[in-house]
Coordinates of C-alpha atoms in Angstrom, one line a residue:
M1 CA 0.0 0.0 0.0
R2 CA 1.0 3.6 -0.5
I3 CA 2.2 5.9 2.4
G4 CA -1.1 7.8 2.6
D5 CA -3.0 4.5 2.9
A6 CA -0.7 3.2 5.6
A7 CA -0.8 6.5 7.6
R8 CA -4.6 6.6 7.4
R9 CA -5.0 3.0 8.6
A10 CA -2.5 3.5 11.5
G11 CA -4.2 6.8 12.6
A12 CA -1.1 8.8 11.9
T13 CA -0.1 11.6 9.5
V14 CA 2.1 11.1 6.4
K15 CA 4.6 13.6 7.9
A16 CA 4.8 11.4 11.1
V17 CA 5.4 8.3 9.0
R18 CA 8.2 9.9 7.1
Y19 CA 9.8 11.0 10.4
Y20 CA 9.6 7.4 11.6
E21 CA 11.3 6.2 8.4
A22 CA 14.0 8.8 8.8
L23 CA 14.8 7.4 12.2
G24 CA 14.9 3.9 10.7
L25 CA 11.9 2.7 12.8
V26 CA 9.8 1.9 9.8
T27 CA 11.4 0.2 6.7
P28 CA 8.9 -0.5 4.0
A29 CA 9.7 -2.7 1.0
R30 CA 10.5 -1.1 -2.3
L31 CA 8.8 -1.9 -5.6
A32 CA 10.7 -2.3 -8.9
N33 CA 9.9 1.3 -9.7
G34 CA 11.4 2.5 -6.4
Y35 CA 8.1 3.3 -4.7
R36 CA 7.7 2.4 -1.1
D37 CA 5.3 -0.5 -0.4
Y38 CA 3.8 -0.7 3.1
D39 CA 2.3 -3.9 4.4
E40 CA 0.3 -4.8 7.5
H41 CA 3.4 -5.2 9.7
D42 CA 4.4 -1.6 8.8
V43 CA 0.9 -0.4 9.7
R44 CA 1.2 -2.1 13.1
V45 CA 4.6 -0.6 13.7
I46 CA 3.4 2.9 12.9
R47 CA 0.4 2.4 15.2
E48 CA 2.6 1.1 18.0
I49 CA 4.9 4.1 17.7
R50 CA 2.0 6.5 17.8
D51 CA 0.4 4.8 20.8
L52 CA 3.7 4.7 22.8
N53 CA 4.4 8.4 22.0
G54 CA 0.9 9.3 23.2
L55 CA 1.9 7.7 26.6
G56 CA 4.9 10.0 26.8
I57 CA 7.6 7.7 25.4
A58 CA 9.7 9.6 22.9
V59 CA 9.6 8.3 19.4
E60 CA 13.4 7.7 19.5
H61 CA 12.9 5.4 22.6
T62 CA 10.3 3.1 21.0
R63 CA 12.9 0.9 19.3
P64 CA 13.0 -1.8 22.0
F65 CA 9.2 -2.3 21.6
L66 CA 9.6 -2.5 17.8
D67 CA 12.4 -5.0 18.1
C68 CA 10.1 -7.1 20.3
L69 CA 7.5 -7.2 17.5
A70 CA 10.2 -7.9 14.9
A71 CA 11.2 -10.9 17.0
G72 CA 7.8 -12.4 16.5
R73 CA 6.3 -11.6 19.9
P74 CA 2.5 -11.0 19.8
H75 CA 2.8 -7.8 21.9
A76 CA 5.4 -5.1 21.7
D77 CA 5.9 -5.2 25.5
D78 CA 6.5 -8.9 25.8
C79 CA 10.2 -8.5 26.1
P80 CA 12.4 -7.4 29.1
A81 CA 13.8 -4.5 27.1
S82 CA 10.3 -3.2 26.6
L83 CA 9.6 -3.4 30.3
A84 CA 12.8 -1.5 30.9
G85 CA 11.5 1.1 28.5
Y86 CA 8.3 1.5 30.5
R87 CA 10.3 2.0 33.7
A88 CA 12.6 4.6 32.1
A89 CA 9.6 6.5 30.8
I90 CA 8.0 6.4 34.2
D91 CA 11.2 7.7 35.9
D92 CA 11.4 10.5 33.3
L93 CA 7.8 11.5 33.9
T94 CA 8.3 11.5 37.7
R95 CA 11.3 13.8 37.3
R96 CA 9.3 16.1 35.1
I97 CA 6.3 16.0 37.5
D98 CA 8.5 16.9 40.4
A99 CA 10.1 19.7 38.6
L100 CA 6.6 21.1 37.5
A101 CA 5.3 20.7 41.1
A102 CA 8.3 22.7 42.3
R103 CA 7.6 25.4 39.8
R104 CA 3.9 25.4 40.6
A105 CA 4.7 25.8 44.3
A106 CA 7.1 28.7 43.6
L107 CA 4.4 30.4 41.5
A108 CA 1.8 29.8 44.1
A109 CA 4.0 31.3 46.8
R110 CA 4.7 34.4 44.6
L111 CA 1.0 34.7 43.9
H112 CA 0.2 34.5 47.6
E113 CA 2.9 37.1 48.5
A114 CA 1.7 39.5 45.7
A115 CA -2.0 39.0 46.4
H116 CA -1.6 39.5 50.2
R117 CA 0.8 42.4 49.9
D118 CA -1.1 45.3 51.6
S119 CA -4.2 43.1 51.7
C120 CA -4.7 43.7 55.4
A121 CA -4.8 47.0 57.1
P122 CA -2.3 46.9 60.0
D123 CA -3.7 46.3 63.5
P124 CA -2.8 49.4 65.5
Q125 CA -2.6 47.2 68.6
E126 CA 0.4 45.4 67.0
H127 CA 1.7 48.3 64.9
P128 CA 1.2 51.6 66.8
G129 CA 2.0 54.9 65.3
P130 CA 1.7 56.2 61.8
T131 CA 1.9 53.8 58.9
T132 CA 2.1 54.2 55.1
T133 CA 0.4 52.1 52.6
E134 CA 1.8 51.8 49.2
G135 CA -0.1 50.8 46.1
D136 CA -3.1 51.9 44.0
A137 CA -6.2 52.5 46.2
M138 CA -8.3 51.3 43.3
H139 CA -6.9 47.8 43.7
D140 CA -6.0 47.8 47.4
I141 CA -8.9 46.3 49.2
T142 CA -7.9 47.9 52.5
R143 CA -8.4 51.4 51.1
L144 CA -11.4 53.3 49.6
P145 CA -10.7 54.9 46.2
A146 CA -11.8 58.5 45.8
G147 CA -15.0 59.3 44.0
L148 CA -17.0 56.3 45.1
P149 CA -20.8 56.8 44.6
V150 CA -22.6 57.6 47.9
P151 CA -25.6 55.4 48.7
E152 CA -28.9 57.2 49.3
D153 CA -31.4 56.5 52.0
D154 CA -34.3 54.9 50.1
G155 CA -36.3 54.2 53.2
A156 CA -35.8 50.5 52.9
C157 CA -35.0 50.2 56.6
D158 CA -37.4 52.7 58.1
T159 CA -39.6 50.0 59.6
L160 CA -36.8 47.9 61.2
P161 CA -36.6 49.5 64.6
G162 CA -38.7 47.6 67.1
Q163 CA -38.9 44.4 64.9
A164 CA -38.1 41.1 66.6
L165 CA -35.3 39.1 65.1
P166 CA -36.4 35.8 63.6
P167 CA -35.4 32.5 65.2
L168 CA -32.7 31.8 62.6
E169 CA -29.6 29.7 63.5
L170 CA -26.5 30.8 61.6
P171 CA -23.0 29.2 61.8
D172 CA -20.2 31.5 62.8
T173 CA -16.5 31.4 62.2
D174 CA -15.8 30.1 65.7
G175 CA -17.6 26.8 64.9
R176 CA -20.7 27.7 66.8
S177 CA -24.4 28.1 65.9
V178 CA -25.9 31.4 66.8
R179 CA -29.6 31.9 67.2
L180 CA -30.5 35.5 66.3
D181 CA -33.6 35.7 68.6
A182 CA -31.5 34.5 71.6
L183 CA -28.3 36.6 71.4
G184 CA -28.2 37.1 75.1
P185 CA -28.4 40.1 77.5
G186 CA -27.2 43.5 76.5
R187 CA -26.7 45.1 73.1
T188 CA -25.5 43.2 70.1
V189 CA -24.0 45.0 67.1
I190 CA -24.4 43.1 63.8
Y191 CA -22.8 44.8 60.8
V192 CA -24.2 43.3 57.6
Y193 CA -22.0 43.6 54.5
P194 CA -22.2 42.3 50.9
L195 CA -18.8 40.7 50.1
T196 CA -15.4 41.0 51.6
G197 CA -12.6 41.1 49.1
R198 CA -10.1 38.3 49.0
P199 CA -6.5 38.6 47.8
G200 CA -6.0 36.9 44.5
T201 CA -9.8 36.9 43.8
D202 CA -11.5 39.4 41.5
L203 CA -14.4 41.4 42.9
P204 CA -17.6 41.3 40.8
E205 CA -17.4 43.4 37.6
G206 CA -18.4 47.0 38.2
W207 CA -18.1 46.7 42.0
N208 CA -16.8 50.2 42.5
A209 CA -19.7 51.7 40.6
I210 CA -22.4 50.2 42.9
P211 CA -23.3 52.7 45.7
G212 CA -22.2 51.3 49.0
A213 CA -20.6 48.1 47.7
R214 CA -16.9 48.8 48.0
G215 CA -15.3 49.0 51.5
C216 CA -16.1 45.7 53.3
T217 CA -12.5 45.1 54.4
P218 CA -11.9 48.7 55.7
E219 CA -15.2 48.4 57.6
A220 CA -14.2 45.1 59.2
C221 CA -10.8 46.5 60.1
G222 CA -12.6 49.5 61.7
F223 CA -14.7 47.2 63.9
R224 CA -11.5 45.3 64.7
D225 CA -9.6 48.4 65.7
H226 CA -12.5 49.8 67.8
H227 CA -13.7 46.5 69.3
Q228 CA -12.5 47.1 72.8
E229 CA -14.1 50.6 72.8
L230 CA -17.3 49.2 71.4
T231 CA -17.6 46.7 74.2
A232 CA -16.6 49.3 76.8
A233 CA -19.4 51.5 75.4
G234 CA -22.1 48.9 76.0
A235 CA -21.9 46.4 73.0
A236 CA -22.0 43.0 74.7
R237 CA -21.1 41.4 71.4
V238 CA -20.2 42.3 67.9
Y239 CA -20.8 40.2 64.8
G240 CA -20.2 40.6 61.1
L241 CA -22.7 38.9 58.8
S242 CA -22.7 38.2 55.1
G243 CA -23.8 35.7 52.5
Q244 CA -20.3 34.0 52.1
D245 CA -19.8 30.5 53.4
T246 CA -18.0 30.0 56.7
A247 CA -14.8 28.8 55.1
Y248 CA -14.6 32.0 53.0
Q249 CA -15.3 34.1 56.1
R250 CA -12.8 32.2 58.3
E251 CA -10.0 33.2 55.9
V252 CA -11.0 36.8 56.3
V253 CA -11.2 36.6 60.1
E254 CA -7.7 35.0 60.3
R255 CA -6.1 37.4 57.8
L256 CA -7.6 40.5 59.3
R257 CA -7.2 39.2 62.8
L258 CA -10.8 40.0 63.8
P259 CA -11.5 39.6 67.5
F260 CA -15.1 38.7 66.8
A261 CA -16.9 36.0 64.9
V262 CA -18.7 36.4 61.5
L263 CA -22.1 34.9 60.8
S264 CA -22.8 33.1 57.5
D265 CA -26.2 33.3 55.8
P266 CA -25.7 32.1 52.2
A267 CA -29.4 31.9 51.5
L268 CA -29.9 35.5 52.8
R269 CA -32.7 34.2 55.1
L270 CA -32.3 37.2 57.3
A271 CA -33.0 39.5 54.4
D272 CA -36.1 37.6 53.5
E273 CA -37.3 37.5 57.1
L274 CA -36.8 41.2 57.9
R275 CA -37.1 42.4 54.3
L276 CA -33.6 43.8 54.3
P277 CA -32.4 45.5 51.1
T278 CA -30.3 43.4 48.8
F279 CA -28.7 43.9 45.3
E280 CA -27.3 41.7 42.5
A281 CA -23.7 41.7 41.4
G282 CA -21.7 39.1 39.5
G283 CA -24.7 36.8 39.3
Q284 CA -25.1 36.8 43.1
R285 CA -27.7 38.2 45.4
L286 CA -25.9 40.1 48.2
F287 CA -26.8 42.0 51.4
T288 CA -26.8 45.7 51.2
R289 CA -24.5 47.2 53.8
L290 CA -26.3 48.1 57.0
T291 CA -25.8 47.6 60.8
L292 CA -28.3 46.5 63.4
V293 CA -28.1 47.2 67.1
V294 CA -30.1 44.5 68.8
L295 CA -31.5 44.7 72.3
D296 CA -33.7 42.1 74.0
G297 CA -34.2 40.2 70.7
R298 CA -35.4 43.3 68.8
V299 CA -33.9 45.8 66.5
E300 CA -33.1 48.9 68.7
H301 CA -31.5 50.9 65.9
V302 CA -30.4 50.5 62.3
F303 CA -27.6 52.3 60.5
Y304 CA -28.6 52.7 56.9
P305 CA -27.2 53.6 54.5
V306 CA -23.6 53.2 55.7
F307 CA -21.0 55.5 54.2
P308 CA -18.1 55.8 54.4
P309 CA -17.6 52.2 55.6
D310 CA -14.1 52.7 56.8
R311 CA -15.4 55.2 59.5
H312 CA -18.6 53.3 60.3
A313 CA -17.3 51.7 63.5
E314 CA -16.6 55.2 64.8
Q315 CA -20.2 56.1 64.0
V316 CA -21.5 53.1 65.9
L317 CA -19.2 53.9 68.8
D318 CA -20.4 57.5 68.9
W319 CA -24.1 56.3 68.9
L320 CA -23.4 54.0 71.8
H321 CA -21.7 56.7 73.8
H322 CA -24.8 58.9 73.3
R323 CA -27.1 56.1 74.1
P324 CA -26.0 54.6 77.4
L325 CA -28.1 51.5 78.2
R326 CA -30.5 52.2 81.0
E327 CA -32.4 49.5 82.8
G328 CA -35.9 49.2 81.5
A329 CA -35.3 51.3 78.3
P330 CA -37.5 49.9 75.5
A331 CA -35.9 48.6 72.4
G332 CA -36.6 50.7 69.3
G333 CA -37.3 53.9 71.2
E334 CA -35.4 57.1 70.5
V335 CA -33.6 58.6 73.5
P336 CA -32.7 62.3 73.5
V337 CA -29.0 63.0 73.2
P338 CA -27.8 64.6 76.4
G339 CA -27.6 68.4 76.1
T340 CA -29.2 68.5 72.6
G341 CA -32.8 67.7 73.1
S342 CA -32.7 65.8 69.8
A343 CA -32.8 62.0 69.1
V344 CA -30.0 60.0 67.6
R345 CA -31.2 57.9 64.7

């Protein structure tokens, strides 16, 4: 048969067959006119070379297998030399895999270093004094870029004060289950946020253009930095709450060194129960940023909209300072700010 027919029957290309011939692996007979004449044995040899090369054995290293066929063995790997060829190929692949794994580990380490560089605002308890942060604020998740759109109060939370929290049990990053209608005595501050940025992971497209979306990391760092002051001002407990799963949130808690737990509500059940505002981004339904102050199982106060998020913990702290908890004070009522005659909302 002609070279094209042999290549087609063996599942190879004519160019590959010519290469095999140049290496002396395929030696077809010659007709009287000098044309090559391939037979069934040649087709089998071509197919064997192709299959072995597909397994990672270099074409040049298939000769022991072809010699085994030439010796009349029914299979190309029936000979000791063929088995040695397998072992040599496995050893070569192992070396290459090890080298690739080492390169992959080095790349992963560089990615982690680059992604986490400036990815966490410094904890003033560990790094007192002025600090400088390098990098572009547009891509640094610890900072707020200039010119972010300011969210407007659309009245979506006007009816929340006085409402009872639903009997929802949500997992937290400490491995516990927290029931929202049984938080315990004293005030609880729950800051609800859409999505904390994660080093090496892109935020949803158009994130900075959504009013109130950007700033979850600076907000979390603010509650971290003011946590002791918040508790001293009457917050018995502080929680973050978002729709991300607990594993995602735990990475954030550990990286930002948050001294409080974060609650996970992937189904946004709290939003459905209390009719909290939400928005869509990147194909996800997310909480709109707001903060609940809970007392005796009811919403005492709601901060909405929240802006700027990096200063929000200070706003909550100021509210607590002006609203010292008095025994018997009803949840949801407005108490005049001392010396002003006006109510803090």
